[in-house]
Amino acid sequence: MAKHVLIFGAHPDDIESFCGGTAIRYAHMGWKVFFCVATNGNVGSTTLPKAEIAKVRYGEAKKAASIIGAELIWLGFDDEFLIDSVETRHAFINAMRIADPDVVICPCRTDYNPDHSITGYIVDECLHMAQVPNIETGTPITKKPIPHLYFMDTPAGVGFEPELYVDITDVFEKKVELLACHESQNSWMKTLFNYEMSAFLEIPARYRGLQAGVPMAEGFRPSYRWGRNFTRHYLPDCLSQAGQFR
């Protein structure tokens, strides 16, 4: 039976940006891949109204996920206003039950954007709740053990020290293809941060690759909270130091 990986992103395009290569490698390994996007991206435009850009961004996320056969779970919370609440936790727990994951990947809890950090916080706080019957979400509880949790890199790697790396050299061009589906964000990122999305992918990938001893890599940290199995690692061909497999 195929294993499942559930990757959380705060916004449409976050997963492709910071974990896209690893998602592709999981798909190549025969894992069932789930993309869960917490917010609808409805502020991500200087020209389109909120409802319209949200529809555009859903279509872009759906297209990107379909390229690698991933299933998209769309939570639809308002962009830039994600908060930790009962409603939000129920939605995250329900996503975990839908995906029934062996591995979960999410944003770092100290990322620069509040939606990113809140997404990572809620995932980390709720990881064990998908197995609790008295927390009802409308989806049956998962029968698997608590999944293994990894935090993905931050934009430009700021404030993030990876402990583990995944070699994405052979799938980097496919990662670029996934992010290219998010056409609405090219001009938005240029306006907001004055960078090209292609450089946004390549420079961090080469830097993390330099650290890992491969041409291109993505960086991760495991969760060390009690109840998580951190004596083994379940990232594709996981590297801990330059060229050393875990």
PDB file of C-alpha atoms in Angstrom:
ATOM      1  CA  MET A   1       0.000   0.000   0.000  1.00  0.00           C
ATOM      2  CA  ALA A   2       1.337   3.420  -0.948  1.00  0.00           C
ATOM      3  CA  LYS A   3       2.440   5.741   1.808  1.00  0.00           C
ATOM      4  CA  HIS A   4       0.968   9.236   2.056  1.00  0.00           C
ATOM      5  CA  VAL A   5       2.655  12.615   2.485  1.00  0.00           C
ATOM      6  CA  LEU A   6       0.663  15.728   3.398  1.00  0.00           C
ATOM      7  CA  ILE A   7       2.312  19.085   2.693  1.00  0.00           C
ATOM      8  CA  PHE A   8       0.788  22.233   4.190  1.00  0.00           C
ATOM      9  CA  GLY A   9       1.279  25.666   2.679  1.00  0.00           C
ATOM     10  CA  ALA A  10      -0.099  28.943   3.972  1.00  0.00           C
ATOM     11  CA  HIS A  11      -0.706  30.334   0.479  1.00  0.00           C
ATOM     12  CA  PRO A  12      -1.061  29.032  -3.058  1.00  0.00           C
ATOM     13  CA  ASP A  13       2.545  28.683  -4.366  1.00  0.00           C
ATOM     14  CA  ASP A  14       4.192  28.176  -0.935  1.00  0.00           C
ATOM     15  CA  ILE A  15       4.425  24.399  -1.306  1.00  0.00           C
ATOM     16  CA  GLU A  16       5.892  24.629  -4.792  1.00  0.00           C
ATOM     17  CA  SER A  17       8.401  27.281  -3.665  1.00  0.00           C
ATOM     18  CA  PHE A  18       9.799  25.628  -0.540  1.00  0.00           C
ATOM     19  CA  CYS A  19       8.993  21.929  -0.918  1.00  0.00           C
ATOM     20  CA  GLY A  20       8.203  21.407  -4.597  1.00  0.00           C
ATOM     21  CA  GLY A  21      11.262  19.334  -5.392  1.00  0.00           C
ATOM     22  CA  THR A  22      10.691  17.053  -2.426  1.00  0.00           C
ATOM     23  CA  ALA A  23       7.011  16.660  -3.370  1.00  0.00           C
ATOM     24  CA  ILE A  24       8.070  15.594  -6.865  1.00  0.00           C
ATOM     25  CA  ARG A  25      10.500  13.058  -5.442  1.00  0.00           C
ATOM     26  CA  TYR A  26       7.800  11.589  -3.198  1.00  0.00           C
ATOM     27  CA  ALA A  27       5.550  11.247  -6.260  1.00  0.00           C
ATOM     28  CA  HIS A  28       8.343   9.508  -8.171  1.00  0.00           C
ATOM     29  CA  MET A  29       8.713   7.087  -5.236  1.00  0.00           C
ATOM     30  CA  GLY A  30       5.055   6.105  -5.584  1.00  0.00           C
ATOM     31  CA  TRP A  31       3.785   7.985  -2.540  1.00  0.00           C
ATOM     32  CA  LYS A  32       0.345   9.585  -2.603  1.00  0.00           C
ATOM     33  CA  VAL A  33       0.955  13.335  -2.319  1.00  0.00           C
ATOM     34  CA  PHE A  34      -1.514  15.808  -0.800  1.00  0.00           C
ATOM     35  CA  PHE A  35      -1.176  19.599  -1.003  1.00  0.00           C
ATOM     36  CA  CYS A  36      -3.155  21.442   1.689  1.00  0.00           C
ATOM     37  CA  VAL A  37      -3.387  25.208   1.141  1.00  0.00           C
ATOM     38  CA  ALA A  38      -4.630  27.120   4.178  1.00  0.00           C
ATOM     39  CA  THR A  39      -5.597  30.479   2.641  1.00  0.00           C
ATOM     40  CA  ASN A  40      -7.202  31.410  -0.653  1.00  0.00           C
ATOM     41  CA  GLY A  41      -4.689  34.052  -1.747  1.00  0.00           C
ATOM     42  CA  ASN A  42      -7.403  36.676  -2.058  1.00  0.00           C
ATOM     43  CA  VAL A  43      -5.112  39.665  -1.449  1.00  0.00           C
ATOM     44  CA  GLY A  44      -2.455  38.568  -3.935  1.00  0.00           C
ATOM     45  CA  SER A  45      -3.139  41.088  -6.688  1.00  0.00           C
ATOM     46  CA  THR A  46      -2.834  44.797  -7.348  1.00  0.00           C
ATOM     47  CA  THR A  47      -5.506  44.730 -10.067  1.00  0.00           C
ATOM     48  CA  LEU A  48      -8.077  41.993  -9.417  1.00  0.00           C
ATOM     49  CA  PRO A  49     -10.739  42.106  -6.671  1.00  0.00           C
ATOM     50  CA  LYS A  50     -10.510  39.596  -3.840  1.00  0.00           C
ATOM     51  CA  ALA A  51     -13.106  37.107  -5.065  1.00  0.00           C
ATOM     52  CA  GLU A  52     -11.653  37.038  -8.560  1.00  0.00           C
ATOM     53  CA  ILE A  53      -8.011  36.589  -7.569  1.00  0.00           C
ATOM     54  CA  ALA A  54      -9.040  33.825  -5.150  1.00  0.00           C
ATOM     55  CA  LYS A  55     -10.638  31.921  -8.052  1.00  0.00           C
ATOM     56  CA  VAL A  56      -7.554  32.465 -10.189  1.00  0.00           C
ATOM     57  CA  ARG A  57      -5.249  31.227  -7.473  1.00  0.00           C
ATOM     58  CA  TYR A  58      -7.354  28.138  -6.820  1.00  0.00           C
ATOM     59  CA  GLY A  59      -7.084  27.244 -10.492  1.00  0.00           C
ATOM     60  CA  GLU A  60      -3.327  27.787 -10.445  1.00  0.00           C
ATOM     61  CA  ALA A  61      -2.910  25.608  -7.354  1.00  0.00           C
ATOM     62  CA  LYS A  62      -5.068  22.880  -8.874  1.00  0.00           C
ATOM     63  CA  LYS A  63      -3.015  22.932 -12.069  1.00  0.00           C
ATOM     64  CA  ALA A  64       0.297  22.718 -10.208  1.00  0.00           C
ATOM     65  CA  ALA A  65      -0.861  19.815  -8.042  1.00  0.00           C
ATOM     66  CA  SER A  66      -2.180  17.919 -11.064  1.00  0.00           C
ATOM     67  CA  ILE A  67       1.237  17.933 -12.752  1.00  0.00           C
ATOM     68  CA  ILE A  68       2.543  15.441 -10.193  1.00  0.00           C
ATOM     69  CA  GLY A  69      -0.782  13.761  -9.469  1.00  0.00           C
ATOM     70  CA  ALA A  70      -1.156  15.416  -6.064  1.00  0.00           C
ATOM     71  CA  GLU A  71      -4.558  15.877  -4.443  1.00  0.00           C
ATOM     72  CA  LEU A  72      -5.365  19.469  -3.481  1.00  0.00           C
ATOM     73  CA  ILE A  73      -7.063  20.194  -0.150  1.00  0.00           C
ATOM     74  CA  TRP A  74      -8.224  23.818  -0.178  1.00  0.00           C
ATOM     75  CA  LEU A  75      -9.145  25.291   3.223  1.00  0.00           C
ATOM     76  CA  GLY A  76     -10.069  28.731   1.867  1.00  0.00           C
ATOM     77  CA  PHE A  77      -9.297  31.013   4.811  1.00  0.00           C
ATOM     78  CA  ASP A  78      -8.691  34.700   4.078  1.00  0.00           C
ATOM     79  CA  ASP A  79      -5.176  35.565   2.966  1.00  0.00           C
ATOM     80  CA  GLU A  80      -3.024  37.374   5.581  1.00  0.00           C
ATOM     81  CA  PHE A  81      -5.627  36.900   8.324  1.00  0.00           C
ATOM     82  CA  LEU A  82      -5.127  33.269   9.335  1.00  0.00           C
ATOM     83  CA  ILE A  83      -5.580  32.822  13.087  1.00  0.00           C
ATOM     84  CA  ASP A  84      -5.468  29.950  15.547  1.00  0.00           C
ATOM     85  CA  SER A  85      -9.115  29.197  16.375  1.00  0.00           C
ATOM     86  CA  VAL A  86     -11.410  26.224  16.915  1.00  0.00           C
ATOM     87  CA  GLU A  87     -12.646  26.561  13.332  1.00  0.00           C
ATOM     88  CA  THR A  88      -9.124  26.656  11.943  1.00  0.00           C
ATOM     89  CA  ARG A  89      -7.959  23.708  14.018  1.00  0.00           C
ATOM     90  CA  HIS A  90     -10.935  21.624  12.941  1.00  0.00           C
ATOM     91  CA  ALA A  91     -10.133  22.388   9.297  1.00  0.00           C
ATOM     92  CA  PHE A  92      -6.488  21.386   9.727  1.00  0.00           C
ATOM     93  CA  ILE A  93      -7.399  18.208  11.622  1.00  0.00           C
ATOM     94  CA  ASN A  94      -9.927  17.325   8.945  1.00  0.00           C
ATOM     95  CA  ALA A  95      -7.244  17.742   6.269  1.00  0.00           C
ATOM     96  CA  MET A  96      -5.021  15.333   8.185  1.00  0.00           C
ATOM     97  CA  ARG A  97      -7.848  12.809   8.323  1.00  0.00           C
ATOM     98  CA  ILE A  98      -8.525  13.137   4.599  1.00  0.00           C
ATOM     99  CA  ALA A  99      -4.859  12.611   3.740  1.00  0.00           C
ATOM    100  CA  ASP A 100      -4.165   9.951   6.405  1.00  0.00           C
ATOM    101  CA  PRO A 101      -0.453  10.793   6.181  1.00  0.00           C
ATOM    102  CA  ASP A 102       2.672   8.922   7.161  1.00  0.00           C
ATOM    103  CA  VAL A 103       4.666  12.153   6.803  1.00  0.00           C
ATOM    104  CA  VAL A 104       3.581  15.782   7.234  1.00  0.00           C
ATOM    105  CA  ILE A 105       5.584  18.809   6.063  1.00  0.00           C
ATOM    106  CA  CYS A 106       4.672  22.374   6.990  1.00  0.00           C
ATOM    107  CA  PRO A 107       6.105  25.907   7.212  1.00  0.00           C
ATOM    108  CA  CYS A 108       8.557  26.854   9.921  1.00  0.00           C
ATOM    109  CA  ARG A 109       6.914  28.216  13.078  1.00  0.00           C
ATOM    110  CA  THR A 110       9.170  31.291  13.016  1.00  0.00           C
ATOM    111  CA  ASP A 111       8.723  32.237   9.351  1.00  0.00           C
ATOM    112  CA  TYR A 112       8.474  35.919   8.413  1.00  0.00           C
ATOM    113  CA  ASN A 113       4.852  35.893   7.291  1.00  0.00           C
ATOM    114  CA  PRO A 114       2.181  35.442   9.990  1.00  0.00           C
ATOM    115  CA  ASP A 115       0.162  33.086   7.788  1.00  0.00           C
ATOM    116  CA  HIS A 116       3.265  30.916   7.364  1.00  0.00           C
ATOM    117  CA  SER A 117       4.118  30.822  11.061  1.00  0.00           C
ATOM    118  CA  ILE A 118       0.506  30.241  12.130  1.00  0.00           C
ATOM    119  CA  THR A 119       0.177  27.387   9.636  1.00  0.00           C
ATOM    120  CA  GLY A 120       3.284  25.738  11.070  1.00  0.00           C
ATOM    121  CA  TYR A 121       2.085  26.349  14.621  1.00  0.00           C
ATOM    122  CA  ILE A 122      -1.374  24.855  14.055  1.00  0.00           C
ATOM    123  CA  VAL A 123       0.008  21.800  12.271  1.00  0.00           C
ATOM    124  CA  ASP A 124       2.494  21.165  15.073  1.00  0.00           C
ATOM    125  CA  GLU A 125      -0.161  21.663  17.763  1.00  0.00           C
ATOM    126  CA  CYS A 126      -2.803  19.505  16.070  1.00  0.00           C
ATOM    127  CA  LEU A 127      -0.699  16.666  14.677  1.00  0.00           C
ATOM    128  CA  HIS A 128      -1.860  14.152  17.304  1.00  0.00           C
ATOM    129  CA  MET A 129      -5.520  15.221  17.205  1.00  0.00           C
ATOM    130  CA  ALA A 130      -6.423  13.444  13.963  1.00  0.00           C
ATOM    131  CA  GLN A 131      -6.509  10.177  15.958  1.00  0.00           C
ATOM    132  CA  VAL A 132      -8.846  11.491  18.684  1.00  0.00           C
ATOM    133  CA  PRO A 133     -12.460  10.266  18.169  1.00  0.00           C
ATOM    134  CA  ASN A 134     -14.089  12.941  20.339  1.00  0.00           C
ATOM    135  CA  ILE A 135     -12.717  15.681  18.107  1.00  0.00           C
ATOM    136  CA  GLU A 136     -15.346  15.470  15.390  1.00  0.00           C
ATOM    137  CA  THR A 137     -14.733  16.986  11.958  1.00  0.00           C
ATOM    138  CA  GLY A 138     -17.050  14.970   9.724  1.00  0.00           C
ATOM    139  CA  THR A 139     -14.225  12.720   8.510  1.00  0.00           C
ATOM    140  CA  PRO A 140     -13.304   9.413  10.193  1.00  0.00           C
ATOM    141  CA  ILE A 141     -10.209   9.441  12.386  1.00  0.00           C
ATOM    142  CA  THR A 142      -6.932   8.176  10.984  1.00  0.00           C
ATOM    143  CA  LYS A 143      -5.825   4.793  12.314  1.00  0.00           C
ATOM    144  CA  LYS A 144      -2.143   5.385  11.657  1.00  0.00           C
ATOM    145  CA  PRO A 145       0.360   6.446  14.340  1.00  0.00           C
ATOM    146  CA  ILE A 146       1.188  10.128  14.728  1.00  0.00           C
ATOM    147  CA  PRO A 147       2.916  11.055  11.450  1.00  0.00           C
ATOM    148  CA  HIS A 148       6.485  12.226  11.141  1.00  0.00           C
ATOM    149  CA  LEU A 149       6.667  16.024  10.944  1.00  0.00           C
ATOM    150  CA  TYR A 150       9.203  18.188   9.135  1.00  0.00           C
ATOM    151  CA  PHE A 151       9.423  21.968   8.854  1.00  0.00           C
ATOM    152  CA  MET A 152      10.313  23.336   5.421  1.00  0.00           C
ATOM    153  CA  ASP A 153      12.700  26.171   4.620  1.00  0.00           C
ATOM    154  CA  THR A 154      11.855  29.876   4.799  1.00  0.00           C
ATOM    155  CA  PRO A 155      11.993  32.437   1.961  1.00  0.00           C
ATOM    156  CA  ALA A 156      15.676  32.927   1.057  1.00  0.00           C
ATOM    157  CA  GLY A 157      16.522  30.675   4.017  1.00  0.00           C
ATOM    158  CA  VAL A 158      16.338  33.607   6.442  1.00  0.00           C
ATOM    159  CA  GLY A 159      16.497  32.466  10.068  1.00  0.00           C
ATOM    160  CA  PHE A 160      16.352  28.766   9.173  1.00  0.00           C
ATOM    161  CA  GLU A 161      19.141  26.250   9.816  1.00  0.00           C
ATOM    162  CA  PRO A 162      18.361  22.946   8.092  1.00  0.00           C
ATOM    163  CA  GLU A 163      19.331  19.671   9.719  1.00  0.00           C
ATOM    164  CA  LEU A 164      18.234  17.527   6.790  1.00  0.00           C
ATOM    165  CA  TYR A 165      18.381  17.980   3.034  1.00  0.00           C
ATOM    166  CA  VAL A 166      16.746  16.461  -0.032  1.00  0.00           C
ATOM    167  CA  ASP A 167      18.676  16.420  -3.303  1.00  0.00           C
ATOM    168  CA  ILE A 168      16.414  18.038  -5.919  1.00  0.00           C
ATOM    169  CA  THR A 169      19.014  18.378  -8.682  1.00  0.00           C
ATOM    170  CA  ASP A 170      17.267  16.004 -11.083  1.00  0.00           C
ATOM    171  CA  VAL A 171      13.790  17.445 -10.472  1.00  0.00           C
ATOM    172  CA  PHE A 172      14.582  21.152 -10.267  1.00  0.00           C
ATOM    173  CA  GLU A 173      13.226  21.953 -13.734  1.00  0.00           C
ATOM    174  CA  LYS A 174       9.981  20.192 -12.834  1.00  0.00           C
ATOM    175  CA  LYS A 175       9.833  22.294  -9.648  1.00  0.00           C
ATOM    176  CA  VAL A 176      10.148  25.414 -11.811  1.00  0.00           C
ATOM    177  CA  GLU A 177       7.267  24.084 -13.910  1.00  0.00           C
ATOM    178  CA  LEU A 178       5.079  23.717 -10.818  1.00  0.00           C
ATOM    179  CA  LEU A 179       5.733  27.261  -9.654  1.00  0.00           C
ATOM    180  CA  ALA A 180       5.212  28.615 -13.176  1.00  0.00           C
ATOM    181  CA  CYS A 181       1.560  27.560 -12.868  1.00  0.00           C
ATOM    182  CA  HIS A 182       1.127  30.478 -10.457  1.00  0.00           C
ATOM    183  CA  GLU A 183       1.235  33.074 -13.218  1.00  0.00           C
ATOM    184  CA  SER A 184      -0.707  35.672 -11.234  1.00  0.00           C
ATOM    185  CA  GLN A 185       2.127  35.935  -8.729  1.00  0.00           C
ATOM    186  CA  ASN A 186       4.961  36.846 -11.091  1.00  0.00           C
ATOM    187  CA  SER A 187       4.058  40.539 -11.267  1.00  0.00           C
ATOM    188  CA  TRP A 188       2.830  40.540  -7.659  1.00  0.00           C
ATOM    189  CA  MET A 189       6.186  39.328  -6.323  1.00  0.00           C
ATOM    190  CA  LYS A 190       8.015  41.792  -8.534  1.00  0.00           C
ATOM    191  CA  THR A 191       5.893  44.629  -7.151  1.00  0.00           C
ATOM    192  CA  LEU A 192       6.045  43.518  -3.524  1.00  0.00           C
ATOM    193  CA  PHE A 193       9.617  42.247  -3.168  1.00  0.00           C
ATOM    194  CA  ASN A 194      11.372  43.257  -6.411  1.00  0.00           C
ATOM    195  CA  TYR A 195      12.507  39.776  -7.402  1.00  0.00           C
ATOM    196  CA  GLU A 196      11.917  37.293 -10.186  1.00  0.00           C
ATOM    197  CA  MET A 197      10.336  34.019  -9.109  1.00  0.00           C
ATOM    198  CA  SER A 198      12.856  31.968 -11.115  1.00  0.00           C
ATOM    199  CA  ALA A 199      15.772  33.452  -9.133  1.00  0.00           C
ATOM    200  CA  PHE A 200      13.761  32.964  -5.950  1.00  0.00           C
ATOM    201  CA  LEU A 201      13.931  29.208  -6.602  1.00  0.00           C
ATOM    202  CA  GLU A 202      17.403  28.768  -8.029  1.00  0.00           C
ATOM    203  CA  ILE A 203      19.563  30.725  -5.582  1.00  0.00           C
ATOM    204  CA  PRO A 204      18.280  29.032  -2.373  1.00  0.00           C
ATOM    205  CA  ALA A 205      18.387  25.617  -4.078  1.00  0.00           C
ATOM    206  CA  ARG A 206      22.042  26.089  -4.997  1.00  0.00           C
ATOM    207  CA  TYR A 207      22.891  27.429  -1.538  1.00  0.00           C
ATOM    208  CA  ARG A 208      21.244  24.494   0.242  1.00  0.00           C
ATOM    209  CA  GLY A 209      22.895  22.200  -2.288  1.00  0.00           C
ATOM    210  CA  LEU A 210      26.280  23.678  -1.395  1.00  0.00           C
ATOM    211  CA  GLN A 211      25.588  22.888   2.252  1.00  0.00           C
ATOM    212  CA  ALA A 212      24.454  19.352   1.437  1.00  0.00           C
ATOM    213  CA  GLY A 213      27.202  18.501  -1.047  1.00  0.00           C
ATOM    214  CA  VAL A 214      24.918  18.241  -4.089  1.00  0.00           C
ATOM    215  CA  PRO A 215      24.134  20.712  -6.890  1.00  0.00           C
ATOM    216  CA  MET A 216      20.642  21.629  -5.606  1.00  0.00           C
ATOM    217  CA  ALA A 217      18.726  20.803  -2.438  1.00  0.00           C
ATOM    218  CA  GLU A 218      15.806  21.698  -0.183  1.00  0.00           C
ATOM    219  CA  GLY A 219      16.338  22.009   3.574  1.00  0.00           C
ATOM    220  CA  PHE A 220      14.220  20.724   6.468  1.00  0.00           C
ATOM    221  CA  ARG A 221      14.130  20.357  10.225  1.00  0.00           C
ATOM    222  CA  PRO A 222      12.293  17.578  12.102  1.00  0.00           C
ATOM    223  CA  SER A 223       9.933  18.180  14.986  1.00  0.00           C
ATOM    224  CA  TYR A 224      11.476  17.019  18.257  1.00  0.00           C
ATOM    225  CA  ARG A 225       8.321  17.138  20.339  1.00  0.00           C
ATOM    226  CA  TRP A 226       7.449  14.093  22.413  1.00  0.00           C
ATOM    227  CA  GLY A 227       5.533  11.396  20.568  1.00  0.00           C
ATOM    228  CA  ARG A 228       7.235  12.044  17.238  1.00  0.00           C
ATOM    229  CA  ASN A 229       9.562   9.387  15.842  1.00  0.00           C
ATOM    230  CA  PHE A 230      12.724  11.350  15.120  1.00  0.00           C
ATOM    231  CA  THR A 231      15.177   8.437  15.321  1.00  0.00           C
ATOM    232  CA  ARG A 232      14.461   7.643  11.663  1.00  0.00           C
ATOM    233  CA  HIS A 233      13.871   9.929   8.724  1.00  0.00           C
ATOM    234  CA  TYR A 234      11.360   9.597   5.917  1.00  0.00           C
ATOM    235  CA  LEU A 235      12.441  12.288   3.485  1.00  0.00           C
ATOM    236  CA  PRO A 236      13.539  11.035   0.045  1.00  0.00           C
ATOM    237  CA  ASP A 237      17.241  10.012   0.211  1.00  0.00           C
ATOM    238  CA  CYS A 238      17.682  12.214   3.249  1.00  0.00           C
ATOM    239  CA  LEU A 239      21.062  13.931   3.691  1.00  0.00           C
ATOM    240  CA  SER A 240      22.251  15.307   7.029  1.00  0.00           C
ATOM    241  CA  GLN A 241      25.628  16.705   6.035  1.00  0.00           C
ATOM    242  CA  ALA A 242      27.536  17.145   2.796  1.00  0.00           C
ATOM    243  CA  GLY A 243      26.776  13.969   0.887  1.00  0.00           C
ATOM    244  CA  GLN A 244      25.996  11.830   3.962  1.00  0.00           C
ATOM    245  CA  PHE A 245      22.793   9.783   3.953  1.00  0.00           C
ATOM    246  CA  ARG A 246      20.619   9.409   7.034  1.00  0.00           C
TER     247      ARG A 246
END
